Structure formats: structure tokens, C-alpha cells
């Protein structure tokens, strides 16, 4: 079928960057698409489907309970709301005005990020602890009070510098009877992260369905303690609540379950070997083309897979210029930049072999064009 995007006059993009929503996140494997198509053909009780799919995802991820959301960002809102209202339906209807409720969410200052808005849109108030460089146990302890709904925690390596270890957060919050919510949206692989954070004592852990899992883009899920997951269910729709605009369709429920089933059943050692081989061949190709490329590890948020890092310090163009040339070229290629924007990252997570070859060729031809020009 050529092609939905072509008909709209649009170019598709080769994703050498990451599971970025702005270019579509990830690609759904055929079994996920098929599950969504099957689910689309009938009417069914959405409440019951939520319960059944949640139970199955809990089982597959070795957790007590699970609930499906319309993404990890929605998961943040739903989890924060659940920690504020519990299963009290009167309170559920009050949000985003948490009058008389616990409405404070404790968060490391060094873990603040753009997704905070998903938390504050519920009416929750963020209470920051520590600074960008360090956080002390007493600061967490002092921030917890009668109005604390939960402590939010981001295990991404991007936010680890200056943060207390999760185990310590769980110990301190646990002693005060306060749940810890972990945003693990992008923390796969390894697959055992699906149960590692709950095993470490987190009460709720949020995953994105549309990143490494390759489920529907508008899906995600929360795993954790049954009592809190029950409260989350009151906020995911279909009933009226603050989560109603974040409702999950039967197709997303079916597709996400198929994606989780597929992911836990994958041969992860073979997958990892595949990433290593791809990184190796991309690195070889780029060095041959004159780039200063090397294997880097771990993945962008600390995941267990390798990357190719291209050191641009001696190149005749900047990392940003090269990225822009790749993006506007034919075919269009999106690469990532390092945090300081000085170097290029080629990420194998969503790259097919033939696409990897195109990425190398596009980079080679841009560099060769410049070098010839100078001669
Ligand atoms: C990607 C991401 C999200 C949002 O996930 P969606 O499934 O796209 O809503 C939230 N938090 C973190 C840390 C993320 O990386």
C-alpha cells in the first residue's frame, strides 16, 4: 500500500534517534495491529475489558495488579490523582480541586522535567526536595507531612545525579506510610525492570506502551499494589473523572496486551546481540566514512542497550548542522544529540538493518560533500 503518508504529501522519517512521540514513537508489530483490528469489530464491556487486561498484564509483569492508561504521561496524572483520592468516589469527583485531600507530591528538584504538568493538572502541588546536585535523606523526611499524597521518582539516569537512591526513598516514605510512584516510562530493556521497581518497594510504577514495548502510541500502564491500582481505575475512564479526557479504547487495551505478551516472550539475549551487531556495523561504516564513531553504553535513560556516539569535535560541521542536514535530506533521518548538543547519537532501538545502512550512507555523503568542496 503506497501509502497513507504519501497520499498526504508527507515524507516518512528513519528513526535513528529514540522512541520520540514527535515522529510517532515506535512501530507496532503485526500481532499488535491484528489484536487492535480484532478488538475493533465488536462491542464489549469496557469496565470488564479493563479488569481482564489489567489482570493479564499484572501476571505477565509479575505484579499484584495493573491498569492501562492512555500513555505514561496519563499514567502520571492517574497515579497522582489516585494517591490523592484513594477509592473515595466523592473525592474522585472533586479533582482538580483537592479540597480537604492530601494534595502534595514530593519530587526531587533534580528530577523535575516537562512531564511534571501531567502531575499538576490533577490539582496536586509539587514539593521539591534537594537541589540539582544533591539531596539528603533528612530533606525527604522533612518534606513529608499530613498532606503528602505520594513521592514521585524518576529512575532515568538523566535524573539520577543528585537524587537519593530509590531504595532509600522507599524506606523513608514507607516508614511514614507514603506511597512511592516511579515513572519508568522508557526504562526498558532490561525486561525485568517490569517488576524490579515494585520489588524494590515502589507502590505504583508507570510504563509507556508506545516506546520499547512497541504497543499503541496512546497506551501505557501502571503496575503495583491492588489497593492503589483500584483507585487508579476510578481515574482512567470510562466514568467521569479527571481522567475521562485520557480514556483508553478497546483497541488500545487489546494492542497493549498483545505488545506486553510479545515483549516478555522475546529472546532478550538475542535482541541485545542484535543491537550490538547493528551498533558494531554502523560504527565500522561511519569510521570508514571518516567519522570519529564509537560504541557507547547504556541507552539514553540508562537502558541496557548500546548506542553509537559520533564525536564531532574535529568534524568540519557541528552536530546540530549534521542533524539538520540528515533531517532535511532524502530520505529524512532523525538522529539524537548528546545532552550538550556537541555530538551525535545513533540509536539502534528502532532501526532496521537496511535503514542503518541508509543512515551510514547519508552521513557519509554529507561529510564527503563538504570535504570535496574544501579541496
Ligand atoms: C516518554 C516519557 C513519558 C511519557 O510517555 P507517553 O507514553 O508518551 O505518555 C513520561 N515520562 C518519562 C520519563 C518519559 O520518558
Coordinates of C-alpha atoms and ligand atoms in Angstrom, one line a residue:
X1 CA 0.0 0.0 0.0
X2 CA 1.6 3.2 -1.1
X3 CA 0.9 4.9 1.0
X4 CA -1.1 6.7 3.6
X5 CA 1.6 9.3 4.2
X6 CA 2.5 9.7 0.5
X7 CA -1.1 10.5 -0.3
X8 CA -1.0 13.3 2.2
X9 CA 2.2 14.5 0.6
X10 CA 4.3 13.6 3.6
X11 CA 7.8 12.1 3.9
X12 CA 8.4 9.4 6.4
X13 CA 11.4 9.5 8.7
X14 CA 14.1 6.9 9.5
X15 CA 14.3 6.8 13.3
X16 CA 17.9 6.7 14.4
X17 CA 17.1 8.7 17.5
X18 CA 14.8 7.1 20.1
X19 CA 11.1 6.4 20.9
X20 CA 10.2 10.1 20.3
X21 CA 6.5 10.8 20.2
X22 CA 7.1 13.7 17.8
X23 CA 7.9 11.2 15.0
X24 CA 5.5 8.5 16.0
X25 CA 7.2 6.8 18.9
X26 CA 7.6 3.3 17.7
X27 CA 6.3 0.8 15.1
X28 CA 3.6 -1.7 16.1
X29 CA 4.5 -5.4 15.1
X30 CA 1.8 -7.3 13.1
X31 CA 0.4 -9.1 16.2
X32 CA -0.3 -5.8 17.9
X33 CA -2.1 -4.4 14.8
X34 CA -4.0 -7.6 14.5
X35 CA -5.1 -7.6 18.1
X36 CA -6.4 -4.0 17.7
X37 CA -8.2 -4.9 14.5
X38 CA -9.9 -7.9 16.2
X39 CA -10.9 -5.7 19.2
X40 CA -12.4 -3.1 16.9
X41 CA -15.0 -5.5 15.4
X42 CA -17.3 -5.9 18.5
X43 CA -18.9 -4.1 21.4
X44 CA -17.8 -5.3 24.8
X45 CA -18.0 -4.1 28.4
X46 CA -15.1 -1.6 28.7
X47 CA -15.0 -1.9 32.5
X48 CA -14.7 -5.7 32.3
X49 CA -12.1 -5.4 29.5
X50 CA -10.0 -3.1 31.7
X51 CA -10.1 -5.6 34.5
X52 CA -9.2 -8.6 32.4
X53 CA -6.4 -6.9 30.5
X54 CA -5.1 -5.4 33.7
X55 CA -5.1 -8.8 35.4
X56 CA -3.3 -10.3 32.5
X57 CA -0.6 -7.5 32.3
X58 CA -0.1 -7.9 36.1
X59 CA 0.5 -11.6 35.6
X60 CA 2.9 -11.1 32.7
X61 CA 4.9 -8.4 34.6
X62 CA 4.9 -10.4 37.9
X63 CA 2.9 -7.7 39.7
X64 CA 0.0 -7.7 42.1
X65 CA -2.2 -5.5 39.9
X66 CA -2.1 -3.3 36.8
X67 CA -4.2 -0.8 35.0
X68 CA -4.0 0.5 31.4
X69 CA -3.7 4.2 30.7
X70 CA -3.5 6.3 27.5
X71 CA 0.3 6.7 27.9
X72 CA 2.9 7.1 30.6
X73 CA 2.1 10.8 30.9
X74 CA -1.5 9.9 31.5
X75 CA -0.2 7.4 34.0
X76 CA 1.5 10.2 36.0
X77 CA -1.8 12.1 36.2
X78 CA -3.8 9.0 37.0
X79 CA -1.3 7.8 39.7
X80 CA -1.1 11.2 41.3
X81 CA -4.9 11.5 41.3
X82 CA -5.3 8.0 42.8
X83 CA -2.8 8.8 45.6
X84 CA -4.9 11.9 46.4
X85 CA -8.4 10.5 46.3
X86 CA -8.0 6.8 47.2
X87 CA -11.2 4.9 46.2
X88 CA -13.5 7.6 47.7
X89 CA -15.8 8.4 44.8
X90 CA -16.8 11.8 46.3
X91 CA -13.1 12.8 46.3
X92 CA -12.7 11.5 42.8
X93 CA -15.3 13.9 41.5
X94 CA -13.6 16.9 43.2
X95 CA -10.4 17.0 41.2
X96 CA -8.7 19.2 40.1
X97 CA -9.8 21.0 43.3
X98 CA -8.4 18.8 46.0
X99 CA -10.2 20.4 48.9
X100 CA -9.7 18.6 52.1
X101 CA -7.5 16.0 50.4
X102 CA -3.8 15.1 50.6
X103 CA -2.6 17.2 47.7
X104 CA 1.2 17.3 47.9
X105 CA 3.5 15.3 45.7
X106 CA 7.1 15.3 46.8
X107 CA 9.7 15.4 44.0
X108 CA 13.5 15.7 43.7
X109 CA 14.4 19.1 42.3
X110 CA 16.9 17.4 40.0
X111 CA 14.2 15.1 38.6
X112 CA 11.8 18.0 37.6
X113 CA 11.0 17.6 33.8
X114 CA 8.4 18.5 31.2
X115 CA 6.1 15.8 32.3
X116 CA 5.5 17.5 35.7
X117 CA 2.5 19.1 34.1
X118 CA 0.8 15.7 34.0
X119 CA 1.0 15.7 37.8
X120 CA 0.0 19.3 38.5
X121 CA -3.0 19.2 36.1
X122 CA -4.7 17.0 38.7
X123 CA -4.6 19.9 41.2
X124 CA -1.6 18.4 43.0
X125 CA 1.1 20.7 44.4
X126 CA 4.8 19.8 43.9
X127 CA 7.0 19.9 46.9
X128 CA 10.6 20.0 45.8
X129 CA 13.5 18.4 47.8
X130 CA 17.2 18.9 47.3
X131 CA 19.0 20.9 44.6
X132 CA 20.4 20.0 41.2
X133 CA 23.5 18.5 42.7
X134 CA 22.4 16.7 45.9
X135 CA 19.5 15.6 48.0
X136 CA 19.7 14.5 51.7
X137 CA 17.6 11.9 53.4
X138 CA 16.5 14.4 56.0
X139 CA 15.2 16.7 53.3
X140 CA 12.8 14.0 52.1
X141 CA 11.8 13.2 55.7
X142 CA 11.1 16.9 56.4
X143 CA 9.1 17.3 53.2
X144 CA 6.6 14.5 54.1
X145 CA 3.7 15.7 56.2
X146 CA 0.0 15.3 56.7
X147 CA -0.8 16.5 53.2
X148 CA 1.6 14.2 51.3
X149 CA -0.2 12.1 48.7
X150 CA 2.9 10.4 47.3
X151 CA 6.6 10.7 46.4
X152 CA 7.3 10.8 42.7
X153 CA 10.5 9.2 41.4
X154 CA 12.3 9.1 38.0
X155 CA 14.8 6.2 37.7
X156 CA 16.2 7.6 34.4
X157 CA 20.0 8.1 34.5
X158 CA 19.2 11.6 33.1
X159 CA 17.8 12.5 36.5
X160 CA 19.9 10.4 38.9
X161 CA 22.7 12.8 39.6
X162 CA 21.9 14.4 42.9
X163 CA 18.9 12.1 43.7
X164 CA 18.5 9.7 46.6
X165 CA 18.6 6.0 45.6
X166 CA 15.1 4.6 45.1
X167 CA 15.7 2.1 47.9
X168 CA 16.3 4.9 50.4
X169 CA 13.3 6.9 49.1
X170 CA 11.1 3.8 49.6
X171 CA 12.5 3.2 53.1
X172 CA 11.9 6.8 54.3
X173 CA 8.5 7.2 52.6
X174 CA 7.4 3.7 53.7
X175 CA 8.2 4.5 57.3
X176 CA 5.7 7.4 57.1
X177 CA 3.1 5.4 55.2
X178 CA 3.5 7.4 52.0
X179 CA 3.4 5.6 48.6
X180 CA 6.3 6.0 46.1
X181 CA 5.3 6.3 42.4
X182 CA 8.0 5.5 39.9
X183 CA 7.9 6.9 36.3
X184 CA 9.7 4.2 34.4
X185 CA 8.2 5.3 31.1
X186 CA 11.2 4.5 29.0
X187 CA 13.1 2.1 31.3
X188 CA 13.2 -1.0 29.1
X189 CA 15.2 -3.0 28.4
X190 CA 16.0 -4.9 30.6
X191 CA 12.6 -6.6 30.7
X192 CA 13.0 -7.4 34.4
X193 CA 12.5 -3.7 35.1
X194 CA 8.8 -4.5 34.6
X195 CA 8.9 -6.0 38.2
X196 CA 12.2 -4.6 39.6
X197 CA 10.9 -1.3 40.9
X198 CA 7.8 -2.8 42.6
X199 CA 10.1 -5.5 44.1
X200 CA 12.2 -2.6 45.4
X201 CA 9.1 -1.3 47.2
X202 CA 7.5 1.2 44.9
X203 CA 3.8 1.3 45.3
X204 CA 3.0 2.2 41.7
X205 CA 5.2 2.0 38.6
X206 CA 4.4 3.6 35.3
X207 CA 5.4 2.4 31.8
X208 CA 4.9 3.7 28.3
X209 CA 3.2 1.3 25.9
X210 CA 4.4 3.1 22.8
X211 CA 8.2 3.1 23.4
X212 CA 10.3 0.0 23.7
X213 CA 7.2 -2.2 24.1
X214 CA 6.0 -1.2 20.6
X215 CA 2.4 -1.1 21.6
X216 CA -0.1 1.5 20.5
X217 CA 1.2 5.1 20.8
X218 CA -1.6 6.1 23.0
X219 CA -1.1 3.4 25.6
X220 CA 0.7 2.8 28.8
X221 CA 0.1 1.1 32.1
X222 CA 0.6 1.3 35.8
X223 CA 1.6 -1.7 37.9
X224 CA 1.6 -2.0 41.7
X225 CA -0.4 -2.6 44.8
X226 CA -4.0 -3.7 44.3
X227 CA -5.4 -1.0 46.7
X228 CA -3.8 1.8 44.8
X229 CA -4.5 0.3 41.4
X230 CA -8.2 0.1 42.4
X231 CA -8.0 3.9 43.0
X232 CA -6.3 4.4 39.6
X233 CA -9.2 2.5 37.9
X234 CA -11.5 5.3 39.0
X235 CA -9.5 7.8 37.1
X236 CA -8.9 6.1 33.7
X237 CA -12.4 6.3 32.5
X238 CA -14.9 5.4 31.1
X239 CA -16.7 7.0 34.1
X240 CA -16.5 10.8 34.7
X241 CA -13.3 11.8 36.4
X242 CA -10.3 13.9 35.8
X243 CA -9.0 11.0 33.7
X244 CA -12.0 11.0 31.3
X245 CA -10.2 13.0 28.6
X246 CA -7.4 10.4 28.8
X247 CA -9.8 7.4 28.2
X248 CA -8.4 4.2 26.8
X249 CA -10.2 2.5 23.9
X250 CA -10.8 -1.2 23.5
X251 CA -8.3 -1.3 20.6
X252 CA -5.5 0.2 22.7
X253 CA -6.3 -2.2 25.5
X254 CA -6.0 -5.1 23.1
X255 CA -3.0 -3.8 21.3
X256 CA -1.1 -3.1 24.6
X257 CA -1.8 -6.5 26.0
X258 CA -0.5 -8.1 22.7
X259 CA 2.6 -5.9 22.9
X260 CA 3.3 -6.8 26.6
X261 CA 2.8 -10.5 25.8
X262 CA 5.1 -10.3 22.8
X263 CA 7.8 -8.3 24.7
X264 CA 8.1 -10.6 27.7
X265 CA 8.2 -13.6 25.4
X266 CA 11.1 -12.2 23.2
X267 CA 14.6 -13.7 23.3
X268 CA 16.2 -10.8 25.0
X269 CA 19.7 -12.1 24.8
X270 CA 19.3 -12.4 21.0
X271 CA 17.7 -9.0 20.8
X272 CA 20.7 -7.5 22.7
X273 CA 23.1 -9.3 20.5
X274 CA 21.2 -7.8 17.5
X275 CA 21.7 -4.2 18.9
X276 CA 25.4 -4.9 19.5
X277 CA 25.8 -6.2 15.9
X278 CA 24.0 -3.2 14.5
X279 CA 26.0 -0.7 16.6
X280 CA 29.2 -2.5 15.5
X281 CA 28.4 -2.3 11.8
X282 CA 27.1 1.3 12.0
X283 CA 30.3 2.2 13.9
X284 CA 32.5 0.5 11.3
X285 CA 30.7 2.2 8.4
X286 CA 30.9 5.6 10.0
X287 CA 34.6 5.3 10.8
X288 CA 35.2 4.2 7.2
X289 CA 33.4 7.3 6.1
X290 CA 35.7 9.4 8.2
X291 CA 33.7 9.9 11.3
X292 CA 35.0 9.5 14.8
X293 CA 32.4 7.0 15.9
X294 CA 32.5 4.6 18.9
X295 CA 30.2 2.3 20.9
X296 CA 28.5 4.0 23.9
X297 CA 26.6 2.4 26.8
X298 CA 24.0 2.5 28.3
X299 CA 20.9 3.7 26.4
X300 CA 19.8 7.4 26.7
X301 CA 18.0 6.9 30.1
X302 CA 20.2 4.1 31.3
X303 CA 18.6 1.2 29.5
X304 CA 20.5 -2.0 28.8
X305 CA 21.5 -1.5 25.1
X306 CA 24.4 0.2 23.3
X307 CA 24.5 3.3 21.1
X308 CA 26.8 4.7 18.5
X309 CA 28.3 8.0 19.7
X310 CA 29.9 10.2 16.9
X311 CA 32.4 12.7 18.3
X312 CA 32.0 15.8 16.2
X313 CA 34.8 17.9 17.8
X314 CA 37.1 17.5 14.8
X315 CA 34.4 17.3 12.1
X316 CA 34.0 20.1 9.5
X317 CA 30.4 20.7 10.7
X318 CA 28.7 20.8 14.0
X319 CA 26.5 18.0 15.4
X320 CA 23.5 20.3 15.0
X321 CA 24.3 21.1 11.4
X322 CA 24.8 17.4 10.6
X323 CA 21.5 16.5 12.4
X324 CA 19.7 19.2 10.4
X325 CA 21.2 18.1 7.1
X326 CA 20.1 14.5 7.8
X327 CA 16.6 15.5 8.8
X328 CA 16.0 17.6 5.7
X329 CA 17.7 15.1 3.4
X330 CA 16.2 12.3 1.3
X331 CA 15.3 10.0 2.9
X332 CA 14.8 12.1 6.1
X333 CA 16.8 10.7 9.0
X334 CA 16.4 11.7 12.7
X335 CA 19.4 11.2 14.9
X336 CA 19.8 12.3 18.5
X337 CA 22.3 14.7 20.0
X338 CA 24.2 14.3 23.3
X339 CA 22.8 16.4 26.1
X340 CA 25.4 19.2 25.4
X341 CA 24.4 19.1 21.7
X342 CA 28.1 18.6 20.7
X343 CA 28.0 15.1 19.5
X344 CA 25.7 12.8 17.5
X345 CA 24.0 9.7 18.9
X346 CA 22.8 6.9 16.5
X347 CA 20.3 4.8 18.5
X348 CA 19.7 1.2 17.2
X349 CA 16.4 0.6 19.2
X350 CA 14.0 1.3 16.2
X351 CA 16.4 0.8 13.3
X352 CA 16.1 -2.0 10.8
X353 CA 19.3 -3.2 9.2
X354 CA 18.5 -1.7 5.8
X355 CA 17.7 1.6 7.5
X356 CA 21.0 1.5 9.4
X357 CA 22.8 1.2 6.1
X358 CA 20.9 4.2 4.8
X359 CA 21.8 6.3 7.9
X360 CA 25.5 5.5 7.3
X361 CA 25.3 6.3 3.6
X362 CA 23.5 9.6 4.3
X363 CA 26.1 10.6 6.9
X364 CA 28.9 9.5 4.5
X365 CA 27.6 11.6 1.6
X366 CA 27.1 14.7 3.7
X367 CA 30.6 14.5 5.0
X368 CA 32.1 13.7 1.6
X369 CA 30.2 16.6 0.1
X370 CA 31.8 19.0 2.5
X371 CA 35.3 17.5 2.3
X372 CA 35.3 17.6 -1.6
X373 CA 34.1 21.1 -1.6
X374 CA 37.0 22.2 0.6
X375 CA 39.6 20.6 -1.7
Ligands
LIG1 C1 8.1 9.2 27.4 C2 8.0 9.6 28.8 C3 6.8 9.9 29.4 C4 5.5 10.0 28.5 O1 5.2 8.7 27.9 P1 3.9 8.6 26.9 O2 3.6 7.2 26.9 O3 4.4 9.2 25.6 O4 2.8 9.4 27.5 C5 6.7 10.2 30.7 N1 7.8 10.2 31.5 C6 9.0 9.9 31.0 C7 10.2 9.9 31.9 C8 9.2 9.6 29.7 O5 10.4 9.3 29.2

